[in-house]
Amino acid sequence: MLPIPVTVLTGYLGAGKTTLLNRILTENHGKRYAVIVNEFGEVGIDNELVAHSDEEIFEMNNGCICCTVRGDLIRMVGGLIRRKGSLDGVLIETTGLADPAPVIQTFFLDQETKERTALDAVVTLVDARHFEGQLGRSQEAREQVVFADAVIINKTDLVDEAGLARALEAVKSLNPRAEVMTSSRCDVPLDKVLARRSFDLMKLLDIEPDFLDEGAHEHSHDTVQSVSMTSDKPVDFEKFKTWIGEYLNDHGQHVYRCKGILSIPDERQRLVFQGVHMLVEMGFGQPWKEDESRVSKVVFIGRNLDRLALQIAFRDCLVK
């Protein structure tokens, strides 16, 4: 039996990983994938942002795939490779805070996973506008590029020519061996992402001989916090829009990522919002099902977040 190819999609918070995953799931490529989505916050949102498709989607919440829930990844991949029915591949979307090195190690240190899977590629998304700042405060943002086989510098529409040139230079200086592409909404050819066969463990070991040492990439996310809120009450959109705009204007430098699903009165579709620092965009997502509980979910990830103040502000946006 041939090993199942595995593609790791990584990249810092808000770089566009879920957008790329949605492109893969909605394009007509005739392949069947299992998808594992990992989120840092205790409330899962990405699963509702991922497009409906025939693929099976598994959530791993409340911890990072590279450390606290790494055992769950091994068990989840093990379940996939032992079941009946063929898969063309497994896609793993990491959290934006993941160090890809321990994730890569997973496919070489666990014997069954090593024998039954083949790491095809590590594909890293980079936010063209915020990458310089992310490199200054996050070792993970750096590692995500260093261990990539391909780097997609995304959101190029948000930077000028000089900004894009700086992002390109930073990426190439960190990892001259990776293929580097640019895009505005992850609009790269999917054959540049899937079935690349570009992961090469021996090249990594040449660069970092102790790469497979489990203690070589220990780290923690103690300096980053997440605040999650949910409610089964509908949200007053005008109040929410005003609050989120003012909050990000005042505190956006500490907000690495915010995202949410909102239930708006008399609206059949989910209202989706996503933000990075002071930038936020909103739009309608998947429709609610007739028998589905309409639960609004909001997650903030960053530093110095005032949990109580966020909870009170969100509560004030609910329809009384």
Coordinates of C-alpha atoms in Angstrom, one line a residue:
M1 CA 0.0 0.0 0.0
L2 CA 1.4 3.4 -1.0
P3 CA 1.9 5.9 1.8
I4 CA -0.7 8.7 2.0
P5 CA 0.8 12.1 1.0
V6 CA 0.4 14.8 3.7
T7 CA 0.5 18.5 3.0
V8 CA 1.1 20.9 5.9
L9 CA -0.4 24.4 5.4
T10 CA 1.1 26.8 7.8
G11 CA 1.7 30.6 8.2
Y12 CA 1.3 33.2 10.9
L13 CA -2.1 34.4 12.2
G14 CA -4.3 35.9 9.4
A15 CA -1.9 35.1 6.5
G16 CA -4.7 33.3 4.5
K17 CA -4.4 29.6 5.3
T18 CA -8.2 29.0 5.5
T19 CA -8.6 31.0 2.2
L20 CA -6.1 28.6 0.5
L21 CA -7.8 25.6 2.1
N22 CA -11.2 26.7 0.8
R23 CA -9.7 27.0 -2.7
I24 CA -8.4 23.5 -2.5
L25 CA -11.7 22.2 -1.3
T26 CA -13.9 23.9 -3.9
E27 CA -11.9 23.5 -7.1
N28 CA -12.6 20.6 -9.3
H29 CA -9.4 18.5 -9.0
G30 CA -11.0 15.1 -8.6
K31 CA -9.0 14.3 -5.5
R32 CA -10.3 13.1 -2.1
Y33 CA -8.7 14.6 0.9
A34 CA -9.1 14.4 4.7
V35 CA -8.6 17.8 6.4
I36 CA -7.3 18.4 9.9
V37 CA -7.8 22.0 11.1
N38 CA -6.1 23.1 14.3
E39 CA -7.1 26.3 16.2
F40 CA -5.4 28.0 19.1
G41 CA -8.5 29.3 20.8
E42 CA -10.9 27.2 22.9
V43 CA -13.8 27.9 20.5
G44 CA -13.5 26.5 17.0
I45 CA -14.4 28.8 14.2
D46 CA -12.4 27.7 11.2
N47 CA -14.5 24.7 10.6
E48 CA -17.4 27.0 9.9
L49 CA -15.3 29.1 7.6
V50 CA -14.2 26.1 5.5
A51 CA -16.3 25.5 2.4
H52 CA -18.8 22.6 2.3
S53 CA -17.3 19.8 0.3
D54 CA -17.1 16.0 0.2
E55 CA -13.9 16.0 2.2
E56 CA -13.9 15.0 5.8
I57 CA -12.9 17.8 8.2
F58 CA -11.5 17.2 11.7
E59 CA -11.1 19.9 14.2
M60 CA -8.4 20.2 16.9
N61 CA -9.1 23.1 19.2
N62 CA -7.7 24.6 22.4
G63 CA -4.0 24.0 21.8
C64 CA -1.3 24.2 19.2
I65 CA -0.6 21.2 17.0
C66 CA 3.1 21.6 17.5
C67 CA 3.0 21.1 21.3
T68 CA -0.1 20.7 23.5
V69 CA -2.2 18.7 21.1
R70 CA 0.5 16.9 19.2
G71 CA -0.6 13.6 20.6
D72 CA -4.0 14.2 19.2
L73 CA -2.5 14.7 15.7
I74 CA -0.8 11.3 15.9
R75 CA -4.0 9.6 16.9
M76 CA -6.0 11.4 14.3
V77 CA -3.6 10.6 11.5
G78 CA -3.4 7.0 12.8
G79 CA -7.2 6.7 12.6
L80 CA -7.2 8.0 9.0
I81 CA -4.5 5.5 7.8
R82 CA -6.1 2.5 9.4
R83 CA -9.6 2.9 8.1
K84 CA -11.0 1.4 4.9
G85 CA -11.4 3.5 1.8
S86 CA -8.7 5.3 -0.2
L87 CA -7.6 8.9 0.3
D88 CA -5.6 11.0 -2.1
G89 CA -4.0 12.9 0.7
V90 CA -4.3 14.6 4.1
L91 CA -4.2 18.4 4.5
I92 CA -3.2 19.8 7.8
E93 CA -3.9 23.5 8.6
T94 CA -1.9 24.5 11.6
T95 CA -2.6 27.3 14.0
G96 CA -0.9 30.6 13.1
L97 CA 1.3 30.1 16.2
A98 CA 2.6 26.7 15.2
D99 CA 6.3 25.9 14.9
P100 CA 6.3 23.5 11.9
A101 CA 9.4 21.6 13.1
P102 CA 7.6 19.5 15.7
V103 CA 4.8 18.9 13.2
I104 CA 7.3 17.6 10.7
Q105 CA 8.9 15.5 13.4
T106 CA 5.6 13.8 14.0
F107 CA 5.8 12.1 10.6
F108 CA 9.3 10.6 11.3
L109 CA 9.3 9.8 15.1
D110 CA 6.0 7.8 15.3
Q111 CA 6.7 4.5 13.6
E112 CA 3.2 3.8 12.1
T113 CA 2.8 7.3 10.9
K114 CA 6.3 7.2 9.3
E115 CA 5.5 3.9 7.5
R116 CA 2.0 4.8 6.3
T117 CA 2.3 8.5 5.3
A118 CA 4.7 10.6 3.2
L119 CA 5.2 14.3 4.0
D120 CA 4.7 15.9 0.6
A121 CA 5.4 19.5 1.4
V122 CA 5.2 22.3 3.9
V123 CA 3.5 25.3 2.3
T124 CA 3.7 28.6 4.2
L125 CA 1.5 31.6 3.8
V126 CA 3.0 35.0 4.6
D127 CA 1.0 38.2 5.1
A128 CA 2.8 40.7 2.9
R129 CA 1.7 43.7 5.0
H130 CA 2.5 42.4 8.5
F131 CA 5.4 40.0 8.0
E132 CA 8.1 42.4 9.0
G133 CA 6.4 43.1 12.3
Q134 CA 5.6 39.5 12.9
L135 CA 9.3 38.5 12.4
G136 CA 10.2 41.1 15.1
R137 CA 8.1 39.5 17.8
S138 CA 7.6 35.8 16.8
Q139 CA 10.1 33.0 16.5
E140 CA 7.3 30.9 15.0
A141 CA 6.8 33.3 12.1
R142 CA 10.5 32.9 11.3
E143 CA 10.4 29.1 11.6
Q144 CA 7.3 28.8 9.4
V145 CA 9.4 30.2 6.5
V146 CA 12.7 28.5 7.4
F147 CA 11.1 25.0 7.2
A148 CA 8.9 25.7 4.2
D149 CA 9.2 23.9 0.8
A150 CA 7.0 26.7 -0.8
V151 CA 6.2 30.2 0.5
I152 CA 3.2 32.1 -0.8
I153 CA 3.5 35.8 0.0
N154 CA -0.2 36.7 0.2
K155 CA -2.2 39.9 0.4
T156 CA 0.1 41.7 -2.0
D157 CA -2.8 44.0 -2.8
L158 CA -2.3 45.5 0.7
V159 CA 1.3 46.7 0.1
D160 CA 3.1 48.9 -2.4
E161 CA 6.0 47.8 -4.6
A162 CA 8.6 48.6 -1.9
G163 CA 6.6 46.7 0.8
L164 CA 6.4 43.6 -1.4
A165 CA 10.1 43.9 -2.2
R166 CA 10.9 43.9 1.5
A167 CA 8.7 40.9 2.2
L168 CA 10.4 39.0 -0.7
E169 CA 13.8 39.8 0.5
A170 CA 13.0 38.7 4.1
V171 CA 11.6 35.4 2.9
K172 CA 14.4 34.6 0.6
S173 CA 17.0 35.5 3.2
L174 CA 15.4 33.1 5.6
N175 CA 14.9 30.3 3.2
P176 CA 16.7 30.5 -0.2
R177 CA 15.8 26.9 -1.1
A178 CA 12.0 27.4 -1.0
E179 CA 9.9 28.2 -4.1
V180 CA 8.4 31.7 -3.5
M181 CA 5.1 32.8 -5.0
T182 CA 3.0 36.0 -4.6
S183 CA -0.7 36.3 -4.5
S184 CA -3.6 38.5 -3.4
R185 CA -6.2 36.0 -2.2
C186 CA -4.1 32.8 -2.4
D187 CA -4.7 32.8 -6.2
V188 CA -1.8 30.5 -7.0
P189 CA -2.1 27.3 -9.2
L190 CA -3.0 24.4 -6.9
D191 CA -0.4 22.2 -8.5
K192 CA 2.1 24.5 -6.8
V193 CA 0.5 23.5 -3.4
L194 CA -0.6 19.8 -3.9
A195 CA 1.4 16.8 -4.9
R196 CA 4.6 18.8 -5.0
R197 CA 6.8 16.0 -3.7
S198 CA 9.2 18.7 -2.5
F199 CA 9.8 17.8 1.1
D200 CA 13.3 16.5 1.6
L201 CA 14.3 15.4 5.1
M202 CA 18.0 15.0 4.2
K203 CA 18.2 18.6 3.1
L204 CA 16.7 19.7 6.5
L205 CA 19.2 17.4 8.3
D206 CA 22.1 19.0 6.3
I207 CA 20.9 22.4 7.6
E208 CA 20.0 21.3 11.1
P209 CA 21.6 17.9 12.1
D210 CA 19.6 17.7 15.3
F211 CA 16.3 18.4 13.6
L212 CA 14.7 15.1 14.7
D213 CA 15.8 15.6 18.3
E214 CA 12.4 16.0 20.1
G215 CA 13.9 18.5 22.5
A216 CA 15.4 20.7 19.7
H217 CA 12.3 22.8 19.2
E218 CA 10.8 23.2 22.6
H219 CA 8.8 26.4 23.0
S220 CA 5.7 27.8 24.6
H221 CA 3.0 30.2 23.7
D222 CA 2.7 31.7 27.2
T223 CA 3.1 35.3 25.9
V224 CA 0.1 35.0 23.6
Q225 CA -3.4 34.7 24.9
S226 CA -6.8 34.0 23.4
V227 CA -10.2 35.2 24.4
S228 CA -13.3 33.4 23.1
M229 CA -16.9 34.3 23.5
T230 CA -20.1 32.6 22.4
S231 CA -23.8 33.4 22.6
D232 CA -27.1 31.9 21.4
K233 CA -28.6 35.4 21.2
P234 CA -28.5 37.2 17.9
V235 CA -26.1 40.1 17.5
D236 CA -27.0 43.7 16.7
F237 CA -24.8 44.2 13.7
E238 CA -24.7 48.0 13.8
K239 CA -23.6 47.9 17.5
F240 CA -21.0 45.2 16.8
K241 CA -19.6 47.0 13.7
T242 CA -19.1 50.2 15.7
W243 CA -17.6 48.4 18.7
I244 CA -15.1 46.3 16.7
G245 CA -14.0 49.3 14.6
E246 CA -13.3 51.4 17.7
Y247 CA -11.7 48.5 19.6
L248 CA -9.3 47.6 16.8
N249 CA -8.5 51.3 16.3
D250 CA -7.5 51.6 19.9
H251 CA -6.0 48.2 20.6
G252 CA -5.3 46.7 17.2
Q253 CA -1.5 46.7 17.8
H254 CA -2.1 44.0 20.4
V255 CA -4.6 42.0 18.4
Y256 CA -2.7 39.5 16.2
R257 CA -6.0 37.9 15.0
C258 CA -9.7 38.2 15.5
K259 CA -12.4 36.3 13.8
G260 CA -16.0 35.3 14.3
I261 CA -19.3 34.0 13.2
L262 CA -22.3 36.1 14.0
S263 CA -26.0 35.4 14.0
I264 CA -27.8 38.5 12.7
P265 CA -31.6 38.8 13.2
D266 CA -33.7 37.7 10.2
E267 CA -30.6 36.9 8.2
R268 CA -30.3 33.4 6.7
Q269 CA -26.5 33.5 6.3
R270 CA -23.7 33.7 8.8
L271 CA -22.0 37.0 9.1
V272 CA -18.3 36.4 9.1
F273 CA -15.7 38.8 10.2
Q274 CA -11.9 38.4 10.2
G275 CA -9.2 40.9 11.3
V276 CA -5.5 41.3 11.7
H277 CA -4.4 44.2 13.9
M278 CA -6.4 47.2 12.7
L279 CA -7.7 45.7 9.5
V280 CA -11.0 43.9 9.5
E281 CA -13.3 42.6 6.8
M282 CA -16.8 41.3 7.0
G283 CA -19.1 39.4 4.7
F284 CA -21.7 36.7 4.5
G285 CA -20.8 33.1 4.8
Q286 CA -22.6 29.8 4.7
P287 CA -26.3 29.8 5.3
W288 CA -27.7 28.5 8.6
K289 CA -29.5 25.2 8.4
E290 CA -33.2 25.0 9.3
D291 CA -32.6 22.8 12.4
E292 CA -29.2 24.3 13.4
S293 CA -28.6 26.2 16.6
R294 CA -27.5 29.8 15.7
V295 CA -24.5 30.4 17.9
S296 CA -22.4 33.5 17.5
K297 CA -18.7 32.9 18.2
V298 CA -15.9 35.5 18.5
V299 CA -12.2 34.8 19.1
F300 CA -9.4 37.3 19.8
I301 CA -5.7 36.2 19.9
G302 CA -3.0 38.6 21.0
R303 CA -1.2 40.1 23.9
N304 CA -2.5 42.2 26.8
L305 CA -6.1 41.4 26.0
D306 CA -8.6 42.5 28.7
R307 CA -10.9 39.4 28.9
L308 CA -13.5 41.0 31.1
A309 CA -13.7 44.2 29.0
L310 CA -14.1 42.1 25.8
Q311 CA -16.8 40.0 27.3
I312 CA -18.8 43.0 28.5
A313 CA -18.4 44.7 25.2
F314 CA -19.6 41.7 23.2
R315 CA -22.5 41.2 25.6
D316 CA -23.6 44.8 25.0
C317 CA -23.8 44.0 21.2
L318 CA -26.3 41.2 21.7
V319 CA -30.0 41.8 20.9
K320 CA -31.9 42.3 24.2

